[in-house]
CSV table of C-alpha atoms in Angstrom, one decimal:
chain,number,residue,atom,x,y,z
A,253,MET,CA,0.0,0.0,0.0
A,254,ARG,CA,1.3,3.5,-0.8
A,255,ILE,CA,0.3,6.0,1.8
A,256,ALA,CA,0.5,9.8,2.1
A,257,ILE,CA,0.6,11.1,5.7
A,258,VAL,CA,0.0,14.9,5.9
A,259,THR,CA,1.1,16.7,9.1
A,260,TRP,CA,2.3,20.2,9.9
A,261,GLU,CA,5.0,18.9,12.3
A,262,TYR,CA,7.4,15.9,11.9
A,263,PRO,CA,10.7,15.2,13.7
A,264,PRO,CA,13.2,16.8,14.1
A,265,LYS,CA,10.6,19.6,14.1
A,266,VAL,CA,8.6,18.8,17.3
A,267,VAL,CA,6.0,21.2,18.6
A,268,GLY,CA,3.8,18.7,20.5
A,269,GLY,CA,2.9,15.0,20.5
A,270,LEU,CA,1.6,15.1,17.0
A,271,ALA,CA,5.1,14.9,15.5
A,272,ILE,CA,6.0,11.9,17.6
A,273,HIS,CA,2.8,10.2,16.7
A,274,CYS,CA,3.3,10.6,13.0
A,275,LYS,CA,6.9,9.4,13.1
A,276,GLY,CA,6.0,6.3,15.1
A,277,LEU,CA,3.0,5.5,12.8
A,278,ALA,CA,5.0,6.1,9.6
A,279,GLU,CA,7.9,3.9,10.7
A,280,GLY,CA,5.5,1.2,11.9
A,281,LEU,CA,3.8,1.2,8.5
A,282,VAL,CA,7.2,0.9,6.8
A,283,LYS,CA,8.1,-2.1,9.0
A,284,LEU,CA,4.9,-3.8,7.8
A,285,GLY,CA,6.0,-3.4,4.2
A,286,HIS,CA,4.1,-0.2,3.1
A,287,GLU,CA,5.5,2.8,1.3
A,288,VAL,CA,5.0,6.0,3.2
A,289,ASP,CA,5.4,9.6,2.1
A,290,ILE,CA,5.2,12.3,4.8
A,291,ILE,CA,4.1,15.7,3.6
A,292,THR,CA,5.1,18.3,6.2
A,293,THR,CA,6.6,21.8,6.6
A,294,ASP,CA,9.8,23.4,7.7
A,295,TYR,CA,11.9,26.4,6.4
A,296,ASN,CA,15.4,25.2,7.4
A,297,LEU,CA,15.5,21.4,7.1
A,298,PRO,CA,16.0,19.7,3.6
A,299,GLU,CA,13.1,19.6,1.3
A,300,TYR,CA,13.5,15.8,1.0
A,301,GLU,CA,15.0,13.2,3.3
A,302,ASN,CA,14.6,9.5,3.7
A,303,ILE,CA,14.4,8.9,7.5
A,304,ASN,CA,14.3,5.3,8.6
A,305,GLY,CA,12.7,4.2,5.4
A,306,VAL,CA,10.1,7.0,5.4
A,307,ASN,CA,10.1,9.6,2.5
A,308,VAL,CA,9.8,13.0,4.2
A,309,TYR,CA,8.9,15.9,1.9
A,310,ARG,CA,8.8,19.5,3.4
A,311,VAL,CA,7.1,22.5,1.9
A,312,ARG,CA,7.9,26.1,2.7
A,313,PRO,CA,4.7,28.2,2.6
A,314,ILE,CA,4.5,31.9,2.5
A,315,THR,CA,5.2,33.2,6.0
A,316,HIS,CA,2.4,35.0,7.9
A,317,SER,CA,2.1,36.1,11.6
A,318,HIS,CA,-1.5,35.0,11.8
A,319,PHE,CA,-1.5,31.2,12.4
A,320,LEU,CA,-4.8,30.4,10.8
A,321,THR,CA,-3.8,32.3,7.6
A,322,TRP,CA,-0.5,30.6,7.6
A,323,ALA,CA,-2.1,27.1,8.0
A,324,ILE,CA,-4.3,27.7,4.9
A,325,LEU,CA,-1.2,28.8,2.9
A,326,MET,CA,0.6,25.7,4.2
A,327,ALA,CA,-2.3,23.4,3.1
A,328,GLU,CA,-2.1,24.9,-0.4
A,329,GLU,CA,1.6,24.2,-0.7
A,330,MET,CA,1.1,20.6,0.6
A,331,GLU,CA,-1.6,20.0,-2.0
A,332,LYS,CA,0.8,21.3,-4.7
A,333,LYS,CA,3.6,19.0,-3.4
A,334,LEU,CA,1.3,15.9,-3.6
A,335,GLY,CA,0.4,16.9,-7.2
A,336,ILE,CA,4.1,17.1,-8.1
A,337,LEU,CA,4.7,13.7,-6.5
A,338,GLY,CA,2.0,12.3,-8.8
A,339,LEU,CA,-1.0,11.6,-6.5
A,340,ASP,CA,-0.4,7.9,-6.9
A,341,TYR,CA,-1.5,6.9,-3.4
A,342,ASP,CA,-3.9,4.3,-2.1
A,343,VAL,CA,-5.0,6.6,0.8
A,344,ILE,CA,-4.3,10.0,2.1
A,345,HIS,CA,-4.1,10.3,5.9
A,346,CYS,CA,-4.4,13.9,7.4
A,347,HIS,CA,-3.7,14.9,11.0
A,348,ASP,CA,-5.6,17.7,12.8
A,349,TRP,CA,-7.5,20.6,11.3
A,350,MET,CA,-4.5,22.3,9.6
A,351,THR,CA,-4.3,19.6,6.9
A,352,HIS,CA,-8.1,19.0,6.4
A,353,PHE,CA,-8.3,21.0,3.1
A,354,VAL,CA,-5.5,18.9,1.6
A,355,GLY,CA,-7.4,15.7,2.2
A,356,ALA,CA,-10.8,17.0,1.2
A,357,ASN,CA,-9.7,18.6,-2.0
A,358,ILE,CA,-7.7,15.6,-3.1
A,359,LYS,CA,-10.6,13.2,-2.2
A,360,HIS,CA,-12.9,15.1,-4.5
A,361,LEU,CA,-10.4,15.8,-7.3
A,362,CYS,CA,-8.8,12.4,-7.5
A,363,LYS,CA,-11.4,10.1,-5.8
A,364,MET,CA,-8.7,9.2,-3.3
A,365,PRO,CA,-9.7,7.7,0.1
A,366,TYR,CA,-9.2,10.3,2.8
A,367,VAL,CA,-8.7,9.4,6.5
A,368,GLN,CA,-8.7,12.1,9.2
A,369,SER,CA,-7.0,11.8,12.5
A,370,ILE,CA,-8.2,14.1,15.3
A,371,HIS,CA,-5.8,14.4,18.2
A,372,SER,CA,-7.8,17.1,20.1
A,373,THR,CA,-10.5,19.7,19.5
A,374,GLU,CA,-10.5,23.4,19.6
A,375,ILE,CA,-13.2,23.4,22.3
A,376,GLY,CA,-11.1,21.1,24.4
A,377,ARG,CA,-7.8,22.9,23.8
A,378,CYS,CA,-9.2,26.4,24.7
A,379,GLY,CA,-12.0,25.5,27.0
A,380,GLY,CA,-14.6,26.9,24.6
A,381,LEU,CA,-14.8,29.1,21.5
A,382,TYR,CA,-14.0,32.6,22.5
A,383,SER,CA,-12.6,34.2,19.3
A,384,GLU,CA,-13.4,34.3,15.6
A,385,ASP,CA,-10.3,32.2,14.9
A,386,SER,CA,-11.5,29.5,17.4
A,387,LYS,CA,-14.9,29.4,15.8
A,388,THR,CA,-13.3,29.0,12.3
A,389,ILE,CA,-11.0,26.2,13.5
A,390,HIS,CA,-14.0,24.5,15.1
A,391,THR,CA,-15.8,24.6,11.8
A,392,ILE,CA,-12.8,23.2,9.9
A,393,GLU,CA,-12.7,20.4,12.4
A,394,TYR,CA,-16.3,19.7,11.8
A,395,LEU,CA,-15.7,19.7,8.0
A,396,SER,CA,-12.8,17.2,8.5
A,397,THR,CA,-15.2,14.7,10.2
A,398,TYR,CA,-17.8,15.3,7.5
A,399,GLU,CA,-15.6,15.1,4.4
A,400,SER,CA,-13.3,12.2,5.5
A,401,CYS,CA,-14.1,8.6,4.8
A,402,GLN,CA,-13.0,7.5,8.2
A,403,VAL,CA,-12.1,9.4,11.4
A,404,ILE,CA,-9.4,8.2,13.9
A,405,THR,CA,-9.3,9.4,17.5
A,406,VAL,CA,-6.6,8.6,20.0
A,407,SER,CA,-8.9,7.6,22.8
A,408,LYS,CA,-12.5,6.6,23.6
A,409,ALA,CA,-13.0,9.9,25.4
A,410,LEU,CA,-12.0,11.9,22.3
A,411,LYS,CA,-14.3,9.7,20.2
A,412,ASP,CA,-17.2,10.6,22.5
A,413,GLU,CA,-16.3,14.2,22.3
A,414,VAL,CA,-16.1,14.2,18.5
A,415,CYS,CA,-19.4,12.4,18.1
A,416,SER,CA,-21.0,14.7,20.5
A,417,ILE,CA,-19.9,18.1,19.3
A,418,PHE,CA,-19.8,17.3,15.6
A,419,ASN,CA,-22.7,14.9,15.5
A,420,THR,CA,-20.4,12.4,13.7
A,421,PRO,CA,-21.8,8.8,13.3
A,422,GLU,CA,-20.2,6.5,15.9
A,423,ASP,CA,-19.4,3.8,13.3
A,424,LYS,CA,-17.4,6.4,11.3
A,425,VAL,CA,-15.0,7.0,14.2
A,426,LYS,CA,-12.3,4.4,15.1
A,427,VAL,CA,-10.3,4.5,18.3
A,428,ILE,CA,-6.5,3.8,17.9
A,429,TYR,CA,-4.3,4.7,20.8
A,430,ASN,CA,-1.0,6.5,20.5
A,431,GLY,CA,2.1,4.3,20.7
A,432,ILE,CA,5.7,4.4,21.8
A,433,ASN,CA,9.0,2.7,21.3
A,434,PRO,CA,9.6,1.8,25.0
A,435,GLU,CA,13.2,0.7,24.5
A,436,LYS,CA,14.1,4.3,23.8
A,437,TYR,CA,13.1,5.4,27.3
A,438,ASP,CA,14.0,2.2,29.1
A,439,ILE,CA,17.7,2.9,29.4
A,440,PHE,CA,20.3,2.6,32.1
A,441,LEU,CA,21.8,5.9,33.3
A,442,PRO,CA,24.7,5.6,35.7
A,443,ASP,CA,24.4,7.3,39.0
A,444,GLU,CA,27.3,9.6,38.2
A,445,GLU,CA,25.6,11.0,35.2
A,446,LYS,CA,22.4,11.4,37.1
A,447,TRP,CA,24.2,13.5,39.7
A,448,ARG,CA,25.9,15.5,37.0
A,449,ILE,CA,22.6,16.4,35.4
A,450,LYS,CA,21.1,17.3,38.7
A,451,GLU,CA,24.0,19.5,39.6
A,452,SER,CA,23.8,21.3,36.3
A,453,LEU,CA,20.2,22.1,37.1
A,454,GLY,CA,21.0,23.3,40.6
A,455,ILE,CA,19.4,20.2,42.2
A,456,ILE,CA,21.5,18.7,45.0
A,457,TYR,CA,19.4,17.0,47.7
A,458,GLU,CA,15.9,17.6,46.5
A,459,LYS,CA,13.6,15.0,44.9
A,460,VAL,CA,12.6,15.8,41.3
A,461,ILE,CA,9.0,16.4,40.2
A,462,LEU,CA,9.0,16.5,36.4
A,463,TYR,CA,6.4,18.1,34.0
A,464,VAL,CA,6.8,17.6,30.3
A,465,GLY,CA,4.6,19.5,27.8
A,466,ARG,CA,3.5,22.7,26.4
A,467,LEU,CA,2.7,25.7,28.7
A,468,THR,CA,-0.9,26.2,27.7
A,469,TYR,CA,-4.3,26.3,29.3
A,470,GLN,CA,-5.2,22.7,28.5
A,471,LYS,CA,-2.1,21.3,30.2
A,472,GLY,CA,-3.0,22.6,33.6
A,473,VAL,CA,0.5,23.5,34.7
A,474,GLU,CA,-0.6,26.3,36.9
A,475,TYR,CA,-2.4,23.9,39.2
A,476,LEU,CA,0.8,21.9,39.6
A,477,ILE,CA,2.6,25.1,40.6
A,478,ARG,CA,-0.2,26.0,43.0
A,479,ALA,CA,0.2,22.5,44.6
A,480,LEU,CA,3.9,23.1,45.2
A,481,PRO,CA,3.6,24.9,48.5
A,482,LYS,CA,1.6,22.1,50.0
A,483,ILE,CA,4.0,19.4,48.6
A,484,LEU,CA,6.9,21.3,50.2
A,485,GLU,CA,5.3,21.0,53.6
A,486,LYS,CA,6.2,17.3,53.5
A,487,HIS,CA,8.9,16.9,50.9
A,488,ASN,CA,12.1,18.7,49.8
A,489,VAL,CA,11.5,18.9,46.0
A,490,LYS,CA,12.2,20.9,42.9
A,491,LEU,CA,9.8,21.1,40.0
A,492,VAL,CA,11.4,20.8,36.6
A,493,ILE,CA,9.3,22.1,33.7
A,494,ALA,CA,10.4,20.9,30.3
A,495,GLY,CA,8.4,22.7,27.6
A,496,HIS,CA,7.5,26.1,26.2
A,497,GLY,CA,4.3,28.0,25.5
A,498,ASP,CA,2.5,31.3,25.8
A,499,MET,CA,1.8,30.9,29.5
A,500,ARG,CA,5.4,30.8,30.6
A,501,GLY,CA,5.5,34.5,31.8
A,502,TYR,CA,2.2,34.0,33.8
A,503,LEU,CA,3.6,30.8,35.4
A,504,GLU,CA,6.8,32.4,36.4
A,505,ASP,CA,4.9,35.3,38.0
A,506,LEU,CA,2.6,32.7,39.8
A,507,ALA,CA,5.6,30.9,41.2
A,508,ASN,CA,6.9,34.2,42.5
A,509,LYS,CA,3.6,35.2,44.1
A,510,LEU,CA,3.4,31.8,45.8
A,511,GLY,CA,7.0,32.1,47.1
A,512,VAL,CA,8.3,29.0,45.3
A,513,ARG,CA,10.1,30.5,42.4
A,514,ASP,CA,13.4,29.1,43.6
A,515,LYS,CA,11.9,25.6,43.6
A,516,VAL,CA,10.7,25.8,40.0
A,517,ILE,CA,13.1,25.3,37.0
A,518,PHE,CA,11.8,26.4,33.6
A,519,LEU,CA,13.9,24.6,30.9
A,520,GLY,CA,12.0,25.6,27.9
A,521,PHE,CA,12.0,23.1,25.0
A,522,VAL,CA,14.4,20.2,25.4
A,523,ASN,CA,15.5,17.7,22.8
A,524,GLU,CA,14.6,14.1,22.9
A,525,ASP,CA,18.0,12.8,24.1
A,526,PHE,CA,18.0,15.2,27.1
A,527,LEU,CA,14.3,14.5,27.8
A,528,ILE,CA,15.0,10.8,28.2
A,529,LYS,CA,17.7,11.7,30.8
A,530,LEU,CA,15.3,14.0,32.6
A,531,TYR,CA,12.9,11.0,33.0
A,532,LYS,CA,15.7,9.0,34.5
A,533,ILE,CA,16.4,11.6,37.2
A,534,ALA,CA,12.8,12.2,38.0
A,535,ASP,CA,11.1,10.8,41.2
A,536,VAL,CA,7.6,11.4,39.8
A,537,VAL,CA,6.1,12.8,36.6
A,538,VAL,CA,3.0,14.8,37.0
A,539,ILE,CA,0.5,15.4,34.1
A,540,PRO,CA,-2.0,17.9,35.5
A,541,SER,CA,-4.0,18.4,32.3
A,542,VAL,CA,-7.4,20.0,32.2
A,543,TYR,CA,-8.0,18.4,28.8
A,544,GLU,CA,-6.0,15.5,27.4
A,545,PRO,CA,-7.2,13.4,24.6
A,546,PHE,CA,-4.4,10.9,25.1
A,547,GLY,CA,-1.2,11.8,26.9
A,548,ILE,CA,1.9,10.3,25.3
A,549,VAL,CA,4.1,11.7,28.1
A,550,ALA,CA,2.5,9.2,30.4
A,551,LEU,CA,3.7,6.3,28.2
A,552,GLU,CA,7.2,7.8,28.0
A,553,ALA,CA,7.4,8.1,31.8
A,554,MET,CA,6.0,4.6,32.3
A,555,ALA,CA,8.6,3.2,30.0
A,556,ALA,CA,11.3,5.1,31.8
A,557,SER,CA,10.2,3.5,35.2
A,558,VAL,CA,8.9,6.8,36.6
A,559,PRO,CA,5.6,6.7,38.6
A,560,VAL,CA,3.0,9.0,37.1
A,561,VAL,CA,0.4,11.2,38.7
A,562,VAL,CA,-2.3,12.3,36.2
A,563,SER,CA,-5.5,14.2,36.1
A,564,SER,CA,-8.4,11.9,35.8
A,565,VAL,CA,-9.5,13.3,32.4
A,566,GLY,CA,-9.8,12.1,28.8
A,567,GLY,CA,-7.4,9.5,27.5
A,568,LEU,CA,-5.3,9.7,30.7
A,569,ARG,CA,-8.1,7.8,32.5
A,570,GLU,CA,-7.8,5.1,29.8
A,571,ILE,CA,-4.0,4.7,30.0
A,572,VAL,CA,-3.6,5.0,33.8
A,573,LYS,CA,-5.5,2.8,36.3
A,574,HIS,CA,-5.5,4.3,39.7
A,575,GLU,CA,-3.0,2.8,42.2
A,576,TYR,CA,-2.2,0.0,39.6
A,577,ASN,CA,0.1,1.7,37.1
A,578,GLY,CA,-0.3,5.3,38.2
A,579,ILE,CA,-2.2,7.7,40.4
A,580,TRP,CA,-5.3,9.7,39.5
A,581,VAL,CA,-6.0,13.2,40.9
A,582,TYR,CA,-8.8,15.7,40.3
A,583,PRO,CA,-8.2,18.2,37.5
A,584,LYS,CA,-7.8,21.9,38.5
A,585,ASN,CA,-7.3,20.8,42.1
A,586,PRO,CA,-3.9,21.7,43.7
A,587,ASP,CA,-4.8,19.9,46.9
A,588,SER,CA,-5.5,16.7,45.0
A,589,ILE,CA,-2.3,17.0,43.0
A,590,ALA,CA,-0.3,17.5,46.2
A,591,TRP,CA,-2.0,14.4,47.7
A,592,GLY,CA,-1.0,12.3,44.6
A,593,VAL,CA,2.6,13.4,44.7
A,594,ASP,CA,2.8,12.7,48.4
A,595,ARG,CA,1.2,9.3,47.8
A,596,VAL,CA,4.0,8.3,45.5
A,597,LEU,CA,6.9,9.9,47.3
A,598,SER,CA,5.8,8.5,50.7
A,599,ASP,CA,5.2,4.9,49.9
A,600,GLU,CA,8.1,3.0,48.3
A,601,ALA,CA,6.2,-0.3,48.0
A,602,LEU,CA,3.4,1.4,46.1
A,603,ARG,CA,5.9,3.2,43.9
A,604,LYS,CA,7.6,-0.1,42.9
A,605,TYR,CA,4.2,-1.8,42.3
A,606,ILE,CA,3.1,1.1,40.0
A,607,VAL,CA,6.3,1.1,38.1
A,608,GLU,CA,6.3,-2.6,37.4
A,609,ASN,CA,2.7,-2.7,36.2
A,610,ALA,CA,3.2,0.5,34.1
A,611,LYS,CA,6.3,-0.9,32.3
A,612,LYS,CA,4.4,-4.2,31.5
A,613,ASP,CA,1.5,-2.3,30.0
A,614,VAL,CA,3.7,-0.1,27.8
A,615,TYR,CA,5.5,-3.1,26.3
A,616,THR,CA,2.4,-5.2,25.7
A,617,LYS,CA,-0.3,-2.6,24.7
A,618,TYR,CA,1.3,0.4,22.9
A,619,SER,CA,3.8,-0.8,20.3
A,620,TRP,CA,3.8,1.2,17.0
A,621,GLU,CA,3.7,-2.0,15.0
A,622,CYS,CA,0.4,-3.0,16.6
A,623,ILE,CA,-1.0,0.5,16.1
A,624,ALA,CA,0.2,0.5,12.4
A,625,ARG,CA,-1.8,-2.7,11.8
A,626,GLU,CA,-4.9,-1.2,13.3
A,627,THR,CA,-4.5,1.9,11.2
A,628,VAL,CA,-4.1,-0.2,8.0
A,629,ASN,CA,-7.5,-1.8,8.8
A,630,VAL,CA,-9.0,1.7,8.8
A,631,TYR,CA,-7.4,2.5,5.5
A,632,LYS,CA,-8.9,-0.6,4.0
A,633,ILE,CA,-12.4,0.5,5.1
A,634,ALA,CA,-11.8,3.9,3.6
A,635,ILE,CA,-10.6,2.4,0.3
A,636,ASP,CA,-13.7,0.1,0.1
A,637,MET,CA,-15.9,3.2,0.7
A,638,MET,CA,-14.5,4.9,-2.4
A,639,LYS,CA,-14.9,2.0,-4.8
């Protein structure tokens, strides 16, 4: 099968979990014997590379400061690139709203099966539709569910959300979880290197709470910072925040107001190699999301043998089972987050039990080869629909 995967981000350009998902899926499909072309965007990387058997084509759309406008310009360039490549594909697989117009236009022009993956919704990301741009993006998301032959969501919770807000037929939406290459995170890091990394971050005797992700409303980082004073009543910790986003200034001010700025380390974006090492020095990973369709960070931490404390929302509830392979806490609730962190840091037996179960789940349930097989089955449905 020849497959075109269309995504606005792809490693080494990584903005969020979408890039990691597309890379894992593409390489999983190649391992199954399929030919995969990635159509993506970047201004500095080569226009073509073959990465681990995947053909990666990058377009360079006209620049624009308005993201919605830029996304539409990007989609036009992606559609043109597919035309240059010949449009000789069995299926086109688009990811999130930015690429919908590519899939819909090619479906109608070439009678090509079009599959749409939805990784989150505008309502969920923003907590509602509060601007003209948000309303437009919401409408594009609706069109992607209407125009596509099949829709893939990364959790049952997101499927329910999509079917509810877009009135999408349930039998059109297939749930396929995100995946991971657990061996990448399941590494041995010598104690000497752990100490060196901690010292470079200004961490000597403290235990490490790690947050990984964007600094945006949906990720709930402010509630983790608000929980820190209560955590510090029982534990000598530092909070390491790996990620960037438009809330950084607000979060730094919040830490100052709470008197814990010296206990919070903002690293900004970190590359994958250093992120893996951060997992290995962490005593607990906290994912305090307000809205989380899946939560690939949870899988990464579980593979790295770090206990996870997660908000009981969305896909996180499906990955993590309370006090079996992680700890649930209430979203937007600093007291609950503090309780969850204390639960892990205070009970070594529970910690070991959680870590063992989590690692077993990661290896048996979330391999990319398994996810690629499930995705091919969805492609076959879409292809049959277009005959």
